[in-house]
Coordinates of C-alpha atoms and ligand atoms in Angstrom, one line a residue:
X1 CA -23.0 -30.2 -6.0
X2 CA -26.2 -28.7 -7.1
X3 CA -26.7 -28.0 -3.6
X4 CA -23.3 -26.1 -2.9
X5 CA -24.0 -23.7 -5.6
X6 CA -28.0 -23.2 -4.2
X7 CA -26.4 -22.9 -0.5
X8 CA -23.8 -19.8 -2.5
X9 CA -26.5 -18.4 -4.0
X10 CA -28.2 -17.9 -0.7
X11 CA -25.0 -16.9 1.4
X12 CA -24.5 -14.2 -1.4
X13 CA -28.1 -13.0 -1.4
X14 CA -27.9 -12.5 2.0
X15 CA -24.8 -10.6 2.1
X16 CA -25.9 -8.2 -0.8
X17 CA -28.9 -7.0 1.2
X18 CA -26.6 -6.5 4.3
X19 CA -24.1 -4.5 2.6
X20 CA -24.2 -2.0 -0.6
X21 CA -20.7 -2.6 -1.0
X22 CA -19.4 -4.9 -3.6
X23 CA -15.4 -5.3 -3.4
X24 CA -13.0 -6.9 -5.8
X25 CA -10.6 -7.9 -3.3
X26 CA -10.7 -10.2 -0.2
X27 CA -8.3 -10.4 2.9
X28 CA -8.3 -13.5 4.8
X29 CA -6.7 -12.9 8.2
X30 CA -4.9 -15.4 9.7
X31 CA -4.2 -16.8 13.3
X32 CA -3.5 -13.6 15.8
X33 CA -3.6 -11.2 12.5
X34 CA -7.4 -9.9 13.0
X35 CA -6.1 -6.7 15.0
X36 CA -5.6 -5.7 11.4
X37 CA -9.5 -5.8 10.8
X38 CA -9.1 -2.6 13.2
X39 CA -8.0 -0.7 10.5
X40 CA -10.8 -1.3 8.4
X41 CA -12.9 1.5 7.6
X42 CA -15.8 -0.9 8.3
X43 CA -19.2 -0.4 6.8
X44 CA -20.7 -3.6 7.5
X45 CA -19.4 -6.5 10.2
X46 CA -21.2 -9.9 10.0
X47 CA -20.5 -12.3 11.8
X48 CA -20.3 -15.6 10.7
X49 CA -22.8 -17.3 12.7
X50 CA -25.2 -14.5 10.8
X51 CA -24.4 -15.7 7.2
X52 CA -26.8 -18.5 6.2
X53 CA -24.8 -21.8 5.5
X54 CA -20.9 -20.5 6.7
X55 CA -19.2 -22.5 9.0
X56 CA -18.7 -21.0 12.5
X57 CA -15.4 -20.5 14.0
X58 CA -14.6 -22.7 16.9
X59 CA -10.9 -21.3 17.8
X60 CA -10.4 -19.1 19.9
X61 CA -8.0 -16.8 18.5
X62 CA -10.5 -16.2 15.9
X63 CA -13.2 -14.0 15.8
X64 CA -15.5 -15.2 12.9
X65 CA -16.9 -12.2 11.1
X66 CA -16.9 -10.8 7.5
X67 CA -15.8 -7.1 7.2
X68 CA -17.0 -5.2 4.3
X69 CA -15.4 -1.5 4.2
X70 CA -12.1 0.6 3.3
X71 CA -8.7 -0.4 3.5
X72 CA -5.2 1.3 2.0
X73 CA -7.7 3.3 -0.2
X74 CA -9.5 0.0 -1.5
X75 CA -13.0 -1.4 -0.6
X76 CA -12.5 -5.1 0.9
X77 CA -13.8 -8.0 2.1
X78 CA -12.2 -9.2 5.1
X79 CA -12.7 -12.4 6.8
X80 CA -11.7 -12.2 10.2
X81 CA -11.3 -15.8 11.2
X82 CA -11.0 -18.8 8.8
X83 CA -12.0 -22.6 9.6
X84 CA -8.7 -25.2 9.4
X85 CA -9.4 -28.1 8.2
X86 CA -8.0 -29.7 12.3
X87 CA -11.2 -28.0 13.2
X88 CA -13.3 -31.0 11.7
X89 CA -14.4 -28.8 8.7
X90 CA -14.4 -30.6 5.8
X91 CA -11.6 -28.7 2.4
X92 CA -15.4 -27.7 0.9
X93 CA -16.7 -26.1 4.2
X94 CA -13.3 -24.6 4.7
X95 CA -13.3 -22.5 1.7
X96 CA -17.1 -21.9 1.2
X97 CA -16.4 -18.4 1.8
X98 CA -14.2 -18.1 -0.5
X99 CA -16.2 -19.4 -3.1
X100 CA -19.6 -16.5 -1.8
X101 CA -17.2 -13.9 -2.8
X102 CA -16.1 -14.8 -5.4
X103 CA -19.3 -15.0 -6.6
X104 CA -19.9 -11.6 -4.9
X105 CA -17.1 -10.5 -7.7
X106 CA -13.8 -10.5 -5.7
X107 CA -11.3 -11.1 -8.5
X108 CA -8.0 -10.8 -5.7
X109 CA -7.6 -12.7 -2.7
X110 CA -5.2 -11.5 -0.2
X111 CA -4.3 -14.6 2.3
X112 CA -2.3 -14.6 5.5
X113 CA -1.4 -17.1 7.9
X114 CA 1.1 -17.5 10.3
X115 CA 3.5 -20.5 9.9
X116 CA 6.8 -22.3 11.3
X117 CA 9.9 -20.8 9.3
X118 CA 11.4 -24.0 8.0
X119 CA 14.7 -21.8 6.6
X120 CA 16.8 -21.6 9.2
X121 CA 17.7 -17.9 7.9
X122 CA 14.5 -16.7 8.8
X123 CA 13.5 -15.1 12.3
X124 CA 10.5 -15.2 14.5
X125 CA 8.5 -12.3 13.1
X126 CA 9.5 -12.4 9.7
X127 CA 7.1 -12.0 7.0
X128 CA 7.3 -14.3 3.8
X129 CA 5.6 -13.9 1.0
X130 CA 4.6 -16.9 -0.7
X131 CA 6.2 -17.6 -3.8
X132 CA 4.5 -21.6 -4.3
X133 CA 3.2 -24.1 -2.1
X134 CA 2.8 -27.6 -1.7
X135 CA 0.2 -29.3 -0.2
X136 CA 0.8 -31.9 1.8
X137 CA -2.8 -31.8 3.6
X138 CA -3.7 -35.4 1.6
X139 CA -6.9 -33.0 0.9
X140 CA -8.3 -31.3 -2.1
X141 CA -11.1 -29.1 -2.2
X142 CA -12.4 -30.1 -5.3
X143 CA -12.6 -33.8 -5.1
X144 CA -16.0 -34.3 -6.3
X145 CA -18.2 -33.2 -8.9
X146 CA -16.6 -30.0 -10.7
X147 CA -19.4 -27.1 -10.9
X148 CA -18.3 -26.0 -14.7
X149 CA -19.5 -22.6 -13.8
X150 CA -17.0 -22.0 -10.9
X151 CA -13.9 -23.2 -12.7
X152 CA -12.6 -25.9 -14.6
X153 CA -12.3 -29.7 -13.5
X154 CA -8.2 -29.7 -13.1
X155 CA -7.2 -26.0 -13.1
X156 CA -4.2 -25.2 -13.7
X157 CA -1.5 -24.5 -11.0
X158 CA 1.6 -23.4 -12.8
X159 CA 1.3 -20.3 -11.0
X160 CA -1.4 -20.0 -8.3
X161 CA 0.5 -16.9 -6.3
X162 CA 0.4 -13.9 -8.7
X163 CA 3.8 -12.9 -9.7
X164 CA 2.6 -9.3 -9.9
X165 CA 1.3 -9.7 -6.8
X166 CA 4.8 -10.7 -5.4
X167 CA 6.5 -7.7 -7.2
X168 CA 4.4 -5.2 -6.0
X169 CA 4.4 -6.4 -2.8
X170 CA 8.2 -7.2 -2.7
X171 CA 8.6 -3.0 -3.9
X172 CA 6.1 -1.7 -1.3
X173 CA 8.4 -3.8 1.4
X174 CA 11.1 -2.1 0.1
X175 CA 9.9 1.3 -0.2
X176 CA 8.5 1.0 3.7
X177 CA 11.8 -0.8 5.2
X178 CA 9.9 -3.7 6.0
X179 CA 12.4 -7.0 5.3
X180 CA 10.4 -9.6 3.7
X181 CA 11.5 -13.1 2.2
X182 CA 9.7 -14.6 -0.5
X183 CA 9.7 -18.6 0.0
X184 CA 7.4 -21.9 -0.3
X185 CA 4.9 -22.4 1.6
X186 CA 3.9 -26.6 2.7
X187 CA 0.7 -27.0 3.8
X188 CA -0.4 -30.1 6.7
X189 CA -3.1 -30.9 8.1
X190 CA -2.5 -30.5 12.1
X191 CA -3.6 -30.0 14.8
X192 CA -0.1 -32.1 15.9
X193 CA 2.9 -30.1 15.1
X194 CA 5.6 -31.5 12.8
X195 CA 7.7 -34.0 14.1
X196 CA 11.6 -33.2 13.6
X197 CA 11.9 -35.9 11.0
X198 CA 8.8 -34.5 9.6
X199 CA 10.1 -31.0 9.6
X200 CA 13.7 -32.2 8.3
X201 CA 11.7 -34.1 5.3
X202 CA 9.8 -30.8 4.7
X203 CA 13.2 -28.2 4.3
X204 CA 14.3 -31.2 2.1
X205 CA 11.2 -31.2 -0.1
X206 CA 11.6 -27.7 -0.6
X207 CA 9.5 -25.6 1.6
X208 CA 10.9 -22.7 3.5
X209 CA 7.4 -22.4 6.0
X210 CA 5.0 -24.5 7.3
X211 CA 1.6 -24.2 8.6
X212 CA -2.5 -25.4 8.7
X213 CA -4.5 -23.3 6.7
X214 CA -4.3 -21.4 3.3
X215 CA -3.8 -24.0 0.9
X216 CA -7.6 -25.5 0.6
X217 CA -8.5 -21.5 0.0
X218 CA -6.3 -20.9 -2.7
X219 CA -7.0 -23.6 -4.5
X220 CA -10.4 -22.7 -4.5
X221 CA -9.3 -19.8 -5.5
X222 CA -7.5 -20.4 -8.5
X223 CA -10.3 -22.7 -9.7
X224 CA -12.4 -19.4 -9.3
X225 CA -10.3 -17.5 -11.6
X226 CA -9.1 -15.1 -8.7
X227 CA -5.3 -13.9 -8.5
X228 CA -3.7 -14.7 -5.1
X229 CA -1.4 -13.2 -3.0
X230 CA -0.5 -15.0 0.1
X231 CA 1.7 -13.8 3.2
X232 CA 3.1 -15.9 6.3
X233 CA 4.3 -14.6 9.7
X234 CA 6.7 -16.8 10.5
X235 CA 5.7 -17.1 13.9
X236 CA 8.8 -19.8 15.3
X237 CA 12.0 -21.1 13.4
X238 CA 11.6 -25.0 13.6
X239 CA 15.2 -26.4 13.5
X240 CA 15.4 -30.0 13.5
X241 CA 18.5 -30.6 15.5
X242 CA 17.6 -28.0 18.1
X243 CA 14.0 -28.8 17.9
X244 CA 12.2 -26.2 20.3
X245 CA 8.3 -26.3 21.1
X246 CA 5.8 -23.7 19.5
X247 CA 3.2 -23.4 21.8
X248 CA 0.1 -21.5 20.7
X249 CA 0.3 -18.6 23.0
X250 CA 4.0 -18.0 21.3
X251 CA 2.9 -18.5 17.8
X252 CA -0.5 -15.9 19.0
X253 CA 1.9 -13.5 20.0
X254 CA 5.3 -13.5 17.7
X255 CA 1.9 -13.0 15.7
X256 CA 0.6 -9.7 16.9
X257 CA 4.2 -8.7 17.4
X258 CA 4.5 -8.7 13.7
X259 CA 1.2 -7.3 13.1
X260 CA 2.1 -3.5 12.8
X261 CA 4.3 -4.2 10.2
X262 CA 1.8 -6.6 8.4
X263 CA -0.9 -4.1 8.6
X264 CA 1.5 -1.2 7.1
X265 CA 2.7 -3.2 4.2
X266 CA -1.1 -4.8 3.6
X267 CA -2.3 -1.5 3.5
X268 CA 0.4 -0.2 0.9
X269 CA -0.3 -3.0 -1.1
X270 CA -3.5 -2.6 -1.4
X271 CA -2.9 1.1 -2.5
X272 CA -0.3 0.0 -5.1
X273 CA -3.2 -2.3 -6.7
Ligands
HPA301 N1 4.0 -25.8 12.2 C1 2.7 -25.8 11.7 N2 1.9 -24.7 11.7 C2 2.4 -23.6 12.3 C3 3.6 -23.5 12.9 C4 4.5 -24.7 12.9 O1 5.6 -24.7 13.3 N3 3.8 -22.3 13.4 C5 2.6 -21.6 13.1 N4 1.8 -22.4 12.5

């Protein structure tokens, strides 16, 4: 462990010499969501490959580069491209950036995704902000020795999604016609999609969307002290007894369908904050 925190300290010593910037909020931007990295005022784009110890990218709907600059108002870090823990990365890999900023100061992490609508309410295109989540990966990030200086040994998950957060973001919606649901999100590990007994199991558990990513970052997160707010696209309705396929070039571009109204709402949030 003693190594992860001397391979942060290096990442972040790196990143403070490329950028003069030092932002308290991150934006993770999730599968066919980096068009809204276009709307960053950006002062500094490094890519990942760049930043001593990340993880590189391998899919390629992801471009794998850290964007420091403006946003609604705000300065931000994005990340444009995250790792998935289908990609071979291992939970501590996966959220290594998350743990840089927040030892770059980030205090608020802003997480998107795009994920299967398991409520059979919801449509392709939606936008769902997550209220809870469960993981169902069978991984934690923090197995292993706790580092006492990046959070406690069992932190505390009574409520990892910031309910002022949600509120804020649930007005902003409102105010800006956008519909959004608020709903739990289940967490798996891929890269197979859910059988229909899997997916009937999951709407039974609880969970109104499913998908492959988020949950190892937030609950790095969390242990880090940040507050969270996390947003799906629900790229594809999975109904069990009409069970359709969601192949990745749908799930791509229900994404970047739903982007415009992603990017307004991300943007008034971050100006509400
Ligand atoms: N299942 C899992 N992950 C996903 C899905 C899905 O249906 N859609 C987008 N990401």
């Amino acid at each position: 462990m003693r190594g992860q925190l001397a391979k942060v300290k290096e990442s972040v010593a790196f990143l403070e010499k490329e950028t003069k910037l030092r932002p308290h909020i991150a934006v993770v931007l999730g599968t066919g969501l980096g068009g809204l990295a276009d709307r960053i005022k950006a002062a500094s784009v490094i890519p990942y490959k760049n930043i001593p110890n990340f993880p590189i990218s391998t899919v390629a709907s992801h471009e794998g580069r850290l964007i420091f600059g403006s946003l609604g108002g705000k300065t931000v870090a994005a990340m444009q491209g995250r790792f998935h823990f289908y990609e071979g990365y291992e939970p501590r890999e996966i959220t290594f950036p998350i743990r840089v900023m927040a030892a770059m100061g980030i205090k608020t992490l802003l997480i998107s995704n795009a994920a299967g609508g398991l409520d059979l309410s919801f449509q392709a295109g939606d936008l769902m902000l997550i209220s809870d989540h469960i993981n169902l990966t069978g991984q934690n990030p923090l197995r292993g020795d706790n580092v006492d200086a990046w959070g406690p040994r069992f932190p505390d998950m009574t409520a990892p999604y910031s309910r002022r957060l949600i509120d804020l973001a649930q007005k902003a919606a409102k105010d800006l016609g956008i519909k959004i649901h608020k709903g739990i999100y289940v967490g798996v590990s891929g890269p197979s999609m859910e059988t229909a007994a899997e997916t009937r199991f999951l709407r039974i558990i609880g969970a109104d969307a499913v998908g492959m990513s988020t949950i190892p970052e937030v609950i790095v997160a969390v242990h880090a002290g940040l507050k969270v707010l996390g947003l799906s696209v629900i790229t594809n309705v999975n109904d069990p007894d009409n069970y359709q396929p969601a192949p990745l070039e749908q799930v791509i571009a229900t994404a970047k369908g739903a982007e415009p109204n992603l990017v307004r709402l991300v943007e008034e949030i971050l100006r509400r904050m």
